[in-house]
XYZ file of C-alpha atoms in Angstrom:
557
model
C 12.999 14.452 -12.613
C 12.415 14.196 -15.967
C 8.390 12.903 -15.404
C 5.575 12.782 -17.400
C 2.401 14.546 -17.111
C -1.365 14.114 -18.313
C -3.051 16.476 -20.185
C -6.090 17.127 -21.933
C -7.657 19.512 -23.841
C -11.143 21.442 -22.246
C -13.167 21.529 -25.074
C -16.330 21.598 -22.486
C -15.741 24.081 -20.391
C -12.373 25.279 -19.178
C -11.989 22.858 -16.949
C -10.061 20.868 -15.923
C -8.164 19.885 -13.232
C -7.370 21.173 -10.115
C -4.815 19.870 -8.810
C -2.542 17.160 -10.523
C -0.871 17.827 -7.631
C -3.328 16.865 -5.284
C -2.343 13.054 -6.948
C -0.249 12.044 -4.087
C -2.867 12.727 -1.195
C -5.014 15.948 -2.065
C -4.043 19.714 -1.981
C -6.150 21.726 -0.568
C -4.910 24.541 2.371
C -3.223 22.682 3.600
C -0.448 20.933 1.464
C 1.808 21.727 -1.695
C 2.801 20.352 -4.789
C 5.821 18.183 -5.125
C 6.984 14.922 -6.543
C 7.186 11.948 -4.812
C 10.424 9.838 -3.534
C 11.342 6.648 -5.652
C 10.147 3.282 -4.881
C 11.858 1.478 -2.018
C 11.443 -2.257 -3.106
C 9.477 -4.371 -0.038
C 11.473 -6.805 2.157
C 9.219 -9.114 1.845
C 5.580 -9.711 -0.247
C 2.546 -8.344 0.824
C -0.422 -10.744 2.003
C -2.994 -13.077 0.576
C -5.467 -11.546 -1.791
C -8.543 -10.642 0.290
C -11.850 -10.684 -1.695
C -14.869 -9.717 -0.172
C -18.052 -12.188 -1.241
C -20.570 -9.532 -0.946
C -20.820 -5.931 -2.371
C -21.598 -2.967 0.299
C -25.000 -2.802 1.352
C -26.662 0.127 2.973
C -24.796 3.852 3.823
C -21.385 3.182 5.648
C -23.052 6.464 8.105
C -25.778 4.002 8.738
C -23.493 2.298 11.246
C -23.593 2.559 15.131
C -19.616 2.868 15.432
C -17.402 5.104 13.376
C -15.006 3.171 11.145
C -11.157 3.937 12.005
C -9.490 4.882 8.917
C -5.775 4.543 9.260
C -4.702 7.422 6.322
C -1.289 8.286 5.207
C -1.319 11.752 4.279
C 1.421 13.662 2.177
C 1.808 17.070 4.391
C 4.808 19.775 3.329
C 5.887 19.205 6.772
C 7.147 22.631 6.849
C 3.769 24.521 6.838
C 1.907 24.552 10.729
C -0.758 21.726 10.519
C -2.455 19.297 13.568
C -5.186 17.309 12.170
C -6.648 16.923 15.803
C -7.421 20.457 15.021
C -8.654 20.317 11.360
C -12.613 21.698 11.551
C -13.115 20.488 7.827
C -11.933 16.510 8.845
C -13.877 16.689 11.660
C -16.841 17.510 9.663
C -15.943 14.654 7.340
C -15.637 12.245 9.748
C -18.691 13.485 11.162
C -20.849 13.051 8.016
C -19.460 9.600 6.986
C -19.271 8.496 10.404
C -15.952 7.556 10.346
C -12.694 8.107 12.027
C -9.337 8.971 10.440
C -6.123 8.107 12.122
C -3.923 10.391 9.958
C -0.266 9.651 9.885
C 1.712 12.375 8.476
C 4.200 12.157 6.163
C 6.302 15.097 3.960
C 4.881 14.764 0.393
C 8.279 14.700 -1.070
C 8.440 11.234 1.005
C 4.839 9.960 0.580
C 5.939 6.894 -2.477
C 8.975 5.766 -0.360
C 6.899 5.736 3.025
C 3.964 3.791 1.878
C 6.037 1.257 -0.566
C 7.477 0.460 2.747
C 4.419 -0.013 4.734
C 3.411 -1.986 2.012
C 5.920 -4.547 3.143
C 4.830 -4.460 6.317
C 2.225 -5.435 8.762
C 0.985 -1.318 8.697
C -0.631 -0.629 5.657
C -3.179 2.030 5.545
C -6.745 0.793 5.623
C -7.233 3.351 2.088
C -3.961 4.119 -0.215
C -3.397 6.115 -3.171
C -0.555 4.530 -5.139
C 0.570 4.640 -8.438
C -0.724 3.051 -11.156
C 1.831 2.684 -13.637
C 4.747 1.095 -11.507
C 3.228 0.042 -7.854
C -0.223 -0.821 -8.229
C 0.410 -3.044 -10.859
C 3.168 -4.405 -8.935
C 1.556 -5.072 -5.113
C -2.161 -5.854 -6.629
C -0.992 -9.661 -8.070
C 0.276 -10.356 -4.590
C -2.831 -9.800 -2.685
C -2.125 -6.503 -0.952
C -5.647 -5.001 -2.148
C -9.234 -5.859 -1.958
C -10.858 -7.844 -5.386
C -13.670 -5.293 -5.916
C -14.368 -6.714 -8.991
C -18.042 -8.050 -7.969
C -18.680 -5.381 -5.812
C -18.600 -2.466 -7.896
C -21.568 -2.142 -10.182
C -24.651 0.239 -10.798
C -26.703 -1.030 -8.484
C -24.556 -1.168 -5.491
C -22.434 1.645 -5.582
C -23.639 3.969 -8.516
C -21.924 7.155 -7.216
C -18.864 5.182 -8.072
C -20.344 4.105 -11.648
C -20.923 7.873 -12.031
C -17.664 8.685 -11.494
C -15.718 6.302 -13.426
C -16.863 4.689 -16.588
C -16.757 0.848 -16.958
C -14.305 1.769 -20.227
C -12.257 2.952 -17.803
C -12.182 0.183 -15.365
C -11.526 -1.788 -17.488
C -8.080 -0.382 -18.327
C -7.736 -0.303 -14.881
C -8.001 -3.689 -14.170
C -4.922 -6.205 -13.105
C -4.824 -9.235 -14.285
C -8.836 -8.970 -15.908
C -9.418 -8.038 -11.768
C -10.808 -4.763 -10.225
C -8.349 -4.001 -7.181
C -8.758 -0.476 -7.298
C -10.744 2.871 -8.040
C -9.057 5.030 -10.621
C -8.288 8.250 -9.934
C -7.395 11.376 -11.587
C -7.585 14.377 -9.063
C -9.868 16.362 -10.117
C -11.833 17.204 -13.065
C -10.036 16.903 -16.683
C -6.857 15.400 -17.441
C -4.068 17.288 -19.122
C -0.768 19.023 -19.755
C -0.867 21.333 -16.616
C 2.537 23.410 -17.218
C 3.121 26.494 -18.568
C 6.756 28.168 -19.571
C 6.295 31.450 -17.078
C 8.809 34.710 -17.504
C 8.806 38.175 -16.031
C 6.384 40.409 -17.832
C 8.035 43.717 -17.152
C 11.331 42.229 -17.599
C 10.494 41.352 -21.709
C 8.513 44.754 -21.802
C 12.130 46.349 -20.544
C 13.830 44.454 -23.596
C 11.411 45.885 -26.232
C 10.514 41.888 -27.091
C 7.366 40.298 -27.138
C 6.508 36.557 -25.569
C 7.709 34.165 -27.537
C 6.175 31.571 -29.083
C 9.282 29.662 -30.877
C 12.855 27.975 -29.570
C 14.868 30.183 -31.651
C 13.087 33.718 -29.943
C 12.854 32.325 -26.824
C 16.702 31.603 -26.711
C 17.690 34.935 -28.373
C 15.363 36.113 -25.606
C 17.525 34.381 -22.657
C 20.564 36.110 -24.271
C 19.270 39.029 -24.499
C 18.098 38.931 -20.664
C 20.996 37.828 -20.033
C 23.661 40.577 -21.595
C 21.202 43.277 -19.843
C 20.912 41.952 -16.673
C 23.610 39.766 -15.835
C 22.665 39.176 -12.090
C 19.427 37.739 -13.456
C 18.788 33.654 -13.837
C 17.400 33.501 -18.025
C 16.058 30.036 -16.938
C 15.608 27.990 -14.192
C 14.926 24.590 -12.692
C 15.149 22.593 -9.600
C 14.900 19.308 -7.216
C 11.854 17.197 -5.984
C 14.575 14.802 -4.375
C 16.492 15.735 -2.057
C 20.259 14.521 -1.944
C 19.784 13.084 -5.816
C 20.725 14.000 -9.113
C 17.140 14.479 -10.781
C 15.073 17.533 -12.250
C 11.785 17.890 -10.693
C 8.480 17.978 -12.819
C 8.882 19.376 -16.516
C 11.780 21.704 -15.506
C 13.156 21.323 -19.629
C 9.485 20.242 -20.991
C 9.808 23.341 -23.346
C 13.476 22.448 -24.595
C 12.937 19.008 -24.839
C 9.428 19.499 -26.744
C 10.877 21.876 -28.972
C 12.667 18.847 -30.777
C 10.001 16.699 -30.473
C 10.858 14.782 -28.115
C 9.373 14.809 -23.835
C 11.529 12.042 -21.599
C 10.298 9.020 -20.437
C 7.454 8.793 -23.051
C 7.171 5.144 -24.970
C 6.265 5.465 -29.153
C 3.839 3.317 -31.648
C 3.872 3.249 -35.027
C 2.376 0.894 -36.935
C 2.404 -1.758 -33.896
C 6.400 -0.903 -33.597
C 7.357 0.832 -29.872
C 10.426 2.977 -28.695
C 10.772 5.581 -26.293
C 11.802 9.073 -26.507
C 14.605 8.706 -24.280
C 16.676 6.867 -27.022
C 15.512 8.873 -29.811
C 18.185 10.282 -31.856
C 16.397 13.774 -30.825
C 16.952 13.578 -27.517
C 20.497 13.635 -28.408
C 20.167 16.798 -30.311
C 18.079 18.525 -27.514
C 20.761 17.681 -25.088
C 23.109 19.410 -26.735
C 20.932 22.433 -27.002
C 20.595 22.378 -23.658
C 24.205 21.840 -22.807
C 24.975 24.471 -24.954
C 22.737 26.769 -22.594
C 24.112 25.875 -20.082
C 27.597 26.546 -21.004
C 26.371 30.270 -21.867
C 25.321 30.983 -18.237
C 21.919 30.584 -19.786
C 20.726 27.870 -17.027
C 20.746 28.092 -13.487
C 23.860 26.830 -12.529
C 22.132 24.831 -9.267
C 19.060 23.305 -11.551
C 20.228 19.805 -10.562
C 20.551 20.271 -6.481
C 18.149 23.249 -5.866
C 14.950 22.782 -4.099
C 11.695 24.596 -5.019
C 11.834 27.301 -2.031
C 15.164 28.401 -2.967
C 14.059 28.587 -6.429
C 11.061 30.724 -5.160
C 13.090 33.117 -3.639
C 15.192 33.735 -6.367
C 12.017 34.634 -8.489
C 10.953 36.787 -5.417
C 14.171 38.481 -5.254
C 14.008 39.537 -9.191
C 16.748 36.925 -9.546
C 14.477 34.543 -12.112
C 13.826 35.221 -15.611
C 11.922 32.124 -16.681
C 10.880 28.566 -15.616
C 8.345 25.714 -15.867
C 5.462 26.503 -13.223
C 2.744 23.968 -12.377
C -0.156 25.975 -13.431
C -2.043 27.005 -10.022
C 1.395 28.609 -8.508
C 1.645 31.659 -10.882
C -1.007 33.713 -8.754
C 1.183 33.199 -5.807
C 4.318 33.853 -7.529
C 2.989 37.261 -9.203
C 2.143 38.942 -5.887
C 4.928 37.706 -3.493
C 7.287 39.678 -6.479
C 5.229 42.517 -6.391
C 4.872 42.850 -2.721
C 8.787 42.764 -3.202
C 9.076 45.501 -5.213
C 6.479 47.587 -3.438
C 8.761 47.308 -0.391
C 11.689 47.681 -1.618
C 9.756 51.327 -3.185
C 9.331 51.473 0.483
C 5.439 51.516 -0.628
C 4.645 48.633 1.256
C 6.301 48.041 4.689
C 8.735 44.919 5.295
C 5.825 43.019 7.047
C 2.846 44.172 5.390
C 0.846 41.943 3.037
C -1.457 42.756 0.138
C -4.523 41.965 -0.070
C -5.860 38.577 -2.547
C -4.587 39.376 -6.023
C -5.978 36.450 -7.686
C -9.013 38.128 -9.121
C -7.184 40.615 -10.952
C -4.693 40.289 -14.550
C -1.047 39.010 -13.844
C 0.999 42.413 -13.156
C 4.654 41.010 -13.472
C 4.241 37.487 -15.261
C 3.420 35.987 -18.595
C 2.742 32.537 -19.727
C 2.740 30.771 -22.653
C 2.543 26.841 -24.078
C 4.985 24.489 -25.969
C 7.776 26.296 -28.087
C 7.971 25.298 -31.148
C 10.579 23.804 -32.864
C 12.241 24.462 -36.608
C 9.776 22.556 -38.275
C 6.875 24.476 -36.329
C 6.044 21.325 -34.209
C 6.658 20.949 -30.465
C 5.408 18.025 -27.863
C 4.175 18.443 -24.703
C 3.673 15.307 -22.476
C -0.094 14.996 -21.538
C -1.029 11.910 -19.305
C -2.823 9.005 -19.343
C -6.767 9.102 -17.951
C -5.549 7.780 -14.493
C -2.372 8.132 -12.903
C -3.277 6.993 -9.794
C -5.557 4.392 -7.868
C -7.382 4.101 -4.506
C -7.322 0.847 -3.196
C -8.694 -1.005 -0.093
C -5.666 -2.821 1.897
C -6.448 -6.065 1.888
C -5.468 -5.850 5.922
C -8.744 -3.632 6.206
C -10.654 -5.119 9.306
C -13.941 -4.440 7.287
C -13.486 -4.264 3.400
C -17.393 -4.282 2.528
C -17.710 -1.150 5.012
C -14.893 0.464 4.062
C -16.073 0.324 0.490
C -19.257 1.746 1.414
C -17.576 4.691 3.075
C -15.866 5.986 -0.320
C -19.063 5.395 -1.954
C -21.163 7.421 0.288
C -18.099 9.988 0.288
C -18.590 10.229 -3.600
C -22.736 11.467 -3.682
C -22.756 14.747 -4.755
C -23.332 16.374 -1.064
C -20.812 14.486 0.366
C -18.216 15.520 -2.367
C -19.029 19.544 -2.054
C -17.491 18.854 1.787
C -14.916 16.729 1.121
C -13.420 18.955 -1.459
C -15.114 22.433 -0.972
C -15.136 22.306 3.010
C -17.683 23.681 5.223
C -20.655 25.393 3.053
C -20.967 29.079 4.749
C -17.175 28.948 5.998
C -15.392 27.880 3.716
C -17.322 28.454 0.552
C -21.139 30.036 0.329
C -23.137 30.066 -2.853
C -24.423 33.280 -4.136
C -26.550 33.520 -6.737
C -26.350 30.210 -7.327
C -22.830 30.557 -7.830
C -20.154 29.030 -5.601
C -17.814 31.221 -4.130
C -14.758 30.158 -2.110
C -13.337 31.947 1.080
C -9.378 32.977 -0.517
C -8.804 34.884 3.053
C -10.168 32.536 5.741
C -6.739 31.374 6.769
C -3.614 33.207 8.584
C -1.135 33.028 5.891
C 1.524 32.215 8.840
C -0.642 30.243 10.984
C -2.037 28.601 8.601
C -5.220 28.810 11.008
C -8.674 30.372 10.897
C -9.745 32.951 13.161
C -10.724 30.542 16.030
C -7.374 28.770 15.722
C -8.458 25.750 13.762
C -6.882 24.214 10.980
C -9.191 23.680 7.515
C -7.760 21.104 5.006
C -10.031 21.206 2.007
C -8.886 19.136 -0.476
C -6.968 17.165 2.194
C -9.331 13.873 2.762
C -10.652 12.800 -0.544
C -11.207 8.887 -1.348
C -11.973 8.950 -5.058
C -12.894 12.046 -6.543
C -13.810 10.539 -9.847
C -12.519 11.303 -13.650
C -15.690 13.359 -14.535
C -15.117 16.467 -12.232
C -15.315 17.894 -9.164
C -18.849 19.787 -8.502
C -19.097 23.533 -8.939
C -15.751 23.259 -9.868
C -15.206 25.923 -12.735
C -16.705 28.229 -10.486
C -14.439 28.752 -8.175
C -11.615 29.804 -10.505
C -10.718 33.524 -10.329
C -9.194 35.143 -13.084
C -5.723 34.005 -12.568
C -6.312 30.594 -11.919
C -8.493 30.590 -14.663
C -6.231 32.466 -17.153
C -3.175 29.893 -16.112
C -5.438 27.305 -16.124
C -6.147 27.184 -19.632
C -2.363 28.170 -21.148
C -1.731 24.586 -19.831
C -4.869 22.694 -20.912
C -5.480 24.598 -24.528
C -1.448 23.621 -25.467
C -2.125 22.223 -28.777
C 1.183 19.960 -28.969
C 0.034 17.400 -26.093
C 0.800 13.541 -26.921
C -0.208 10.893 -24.934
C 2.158 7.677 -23.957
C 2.015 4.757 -26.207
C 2.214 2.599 -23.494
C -0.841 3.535 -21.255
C -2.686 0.602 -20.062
C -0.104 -2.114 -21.709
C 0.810 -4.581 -19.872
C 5.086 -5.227 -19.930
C 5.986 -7.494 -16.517
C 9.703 -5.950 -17.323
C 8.460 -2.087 -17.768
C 6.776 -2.352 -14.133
C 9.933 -4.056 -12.880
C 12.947 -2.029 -14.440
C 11.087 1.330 -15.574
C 12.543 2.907 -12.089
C 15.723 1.841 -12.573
C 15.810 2.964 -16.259
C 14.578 6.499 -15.311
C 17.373 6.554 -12.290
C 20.111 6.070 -15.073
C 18.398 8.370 -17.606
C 18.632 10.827 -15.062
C 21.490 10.745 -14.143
C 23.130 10.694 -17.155
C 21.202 13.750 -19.018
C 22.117 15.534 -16.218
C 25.947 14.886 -16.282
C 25.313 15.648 -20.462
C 23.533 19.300 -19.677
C 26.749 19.855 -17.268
C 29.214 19.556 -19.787
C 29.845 15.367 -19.833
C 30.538 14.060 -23.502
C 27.749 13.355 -25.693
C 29.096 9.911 -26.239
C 27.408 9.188 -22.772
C 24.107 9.230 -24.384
C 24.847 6.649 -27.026
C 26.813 4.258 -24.134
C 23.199 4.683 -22.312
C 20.882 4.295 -25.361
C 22.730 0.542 -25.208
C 22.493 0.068 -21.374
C 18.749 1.183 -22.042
C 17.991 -1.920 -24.184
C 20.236 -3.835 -22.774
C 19.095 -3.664 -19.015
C 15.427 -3.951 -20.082
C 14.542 -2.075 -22.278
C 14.528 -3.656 -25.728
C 12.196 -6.526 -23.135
C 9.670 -4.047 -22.565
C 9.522 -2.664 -25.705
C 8.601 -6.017 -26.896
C 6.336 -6.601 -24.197
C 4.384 -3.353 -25.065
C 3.975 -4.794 -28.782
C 2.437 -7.948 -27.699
C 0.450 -6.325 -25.297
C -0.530 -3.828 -28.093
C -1.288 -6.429 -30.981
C -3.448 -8.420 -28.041
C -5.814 -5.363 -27.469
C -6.271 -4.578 -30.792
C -6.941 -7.938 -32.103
C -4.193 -8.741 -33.894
């Protein structure tokens, strides 16, 4: 889809972020990246507001019992997992004396599952939910706890530490706390980089390049010399619909100026880049691509494995890769080409790469455009919150849980794992096991399953500990390509409120969608100025004005 993404730069420390993609329900061993489904509106609304009177007292482990937990976990359903036989949640549930009732669901269908148990009498005792479109929605109803007198310095100061009051406070619903901001992981930023085959540009006597106008002679040129080989591609988060997944186009798009779905100020006046005269003139850049053979011809329908094994295959020049996947990506194509050199045999593996340079890819930011400028769509602080269900048996407890989950020991196993298995420190350094797990089994040595990163309440805004140590070189090197772009802008309309954006910003996307795709196909440009006027006219000239109220409220005006 055409989505937007948060970035931010590392000034500190390369730092940053794990895993944006641990936003739907962590990342870890265990899972992988992918967008969510769209909303499924509720039958019916959720219940009463439950506010608890009294703020958590004492540690949640301090309790007899263990707590049940019912969790809804985003799994890729594909990869082996049981988490009756996860060591790493047993040791959680151990520590905070809880129990967790995991009900797995495939990540891709994580936002549709929970909208509809929030409709229902089954809602997860802890959720992770969006922000922008259904937090803000389901919170006025009374589906989550009011934490709003229970979160403070005294009473839960690991959660203070985490999250600043400034941020609460844009966090807040209706001048209410309902919810626990969270980022995933340390940083926020632009976490994509525009990838291509190394060897392949060494082969064409060309260098990386840094504008629209080499990159596309680039694609031609990869094209007219190797005409079995894909010059760009892109692919699917939903399956059976008509939508791009991620920031398959981000460098295209940003190359004009422009980055979809993004809202504009200026001086107090809003728009959105969606109906910016420039998004007319990138889509016809991009149609134009297209038409050349310069575009995978399956962008719209493929899915990310068969996009994977077209880069594996040598069949992929260039694409948009979420930031962590490149390490992956560079070995599985050399162990290719080292068996098809019949130096490797058919099922032999190499050993981790991820310590050493990048043998067959290379990664760059934002292209710029004509005027030397370029866009790339960084996020908001938040994207996401974790809120209690107000259908929690014991909200005061439960609240206790994720702040006793959130002291600094208790964060080094939910994220980390098991100190000595998973990770050790050495030298005062923490180093992370990369070859604990069967990469088929997706199980240790004693058969057990260990999903780090998998069972995280609110890992907070300010980082995860020890985290920039445990980036090897790749990681590290990919790492900062995304968070160093230069060209990231943030959303105008972070944090505003507009009744009509959280209401009709799904649908609005949907059509966009749709028709940008039908426009990169071939379809007539005039489709873009028929939707510009469905835009306003199904809501969006509302919001917009929404979002200027909302703006000349918060800035005094």
């Amino acid at each position: 889809m055409f989505q937007q993404r948060k970035k931010k730069s590392i000034g500190m420390a390369s730092a940053a972020v794990l895993i944006g993609t641990l936003a739907i329900a962590g990342c870890g061993n265990n899972n992988t990246e992918g967008g969510a489904s769209p909303s499924a509106e509720p039958q019916t609304s959720p219940p009463a507001s439950a506010s608890a009177s009294a703020a958590p007292s004492g540690s949640a482990a301090a309790s007899t019992e263990p707590y049940t937990l019912k969790w809804l976990k985003a799994q890729d359903i594909s990869v082996p997992y049981d988490p009756e036989n996860d060591v790493v949640k047993q040791a959680i549930e151990q520590k905070l004396n809880i129990k967790i009732d995991a009900e797995m669901v495939d990540v891709q269908q994580y936002k549709t599952k929970l909208n509809l148990k929030m409709s229902s009498e089954d809602i997860p005792d802890v959720v992770r939910i969006d922000f922008a479109d259904d937090f803000q929605k389901y919170a006025p109803l009374g589906a989550f706890v009011d934490l709003t007198d229970l979160i403070n310095e005294q009473d839960t100061p690991n959660i203070m530490r985490e999250v600043s009051p400034e941020v609460f406070e844009q966090a807040k619903v209706n001048g209410r706390i309902y919810g626990i901001p969270y980022q995933g992981g340390p940083g926020a930023g632009y976490r994509w980089d525009l990838v291509m085959r190394k060897d392949y540009i060494e082969a064409a006597g060309a260098t990386v390049p840094k504008t629209l106008d080499e990159y596309y002679n680039l694609l031609k040129q990869i094209k007219a010399e190797r005409p079995d080989v894909i010059p760009l591609g892109g692919y699917t988060a939903q399956i059976g619909q008509v939508k791009f997944a991620n920031n398959s186009f981000d460098h295209i798009f940003g190359a004009f100026g422009v980055t979809p779905g993004f809202f504009t100020e200026q001086d107090g006046k809003f728009s959105n880049y969606d109906i910016d005269p420039r998004m007319k003139d990138a889509l016809l850049f991009l149609q134009k691509m297209y038409k050349e053979g310069l575009i995978d011809k399956e962008f719209a329908t493929i899915k990310e494995e068969q996009l994977r094994a077209k880069l594996y295959s040598g069949k992929l020049f260039s694409w948009m890769g979420w930031w962590s996947t490149a390490n992956d990506y560079d070995t599985q194509i050399e162990t290719n080409e080292l068996i098809k050199a019949k130096q490797l045999g058919a099922n032999d593996k190499l050993p981790d790469q991820s310590g050493e340079p990048f043998k067959y890819l290379a990664l760059t930011d934002s292209l710029t455009g004509a005027d030397g400028k370029a866009v790339a769509p960084m996020g908001a602080p938040f994207s996401q919150m974790t809120a209690i269900s107000a259908k929690t048996k014991d909200p005061k407890r439960v609240l206790a849980i994720i702040e006793d989950s959130l002291s600094l020991e208790n964060q080094m196993l939910t994220v980390w794992g098991i100190e000595g298995e998973d990770y050790k420190i050495e030298n005062d350094k923490m180093v992370t096991a990369t070859d604990l797990l069967d990469p088929t089994t997706k199980q240790d040595k004693d058969g057990h399953y260990r999903g780090t990163q998998s069972y995280l309440f609110a890992p907070g805004l300010n980082g995860w500990p020890r985290y920039l140590e445990s980036l090897p070189l790749r990681f590290s090197e990919s790492l900062d390509v995304a968070i160093n772009n230069p060209y990231q802008i943030t959303d105008a309309s972070n944090y505003l409120d507009s009744p009509t954006k959280v209401a009709k910003l799904v649908e609005l996307n949907t059509m966009r969608d749709s028709v940008f795709t039908q426009i990169i196909m071939g379809g007539d440009i005039k489709k873009f100025d028929e939707f510009v006027e469905k835009w306003k006219a199904q809501g969006g000239t509302q919001i917009l004005s929404e979002l200027e109220a909302s703006f000349q409220q918060k800035v005094g005006k």
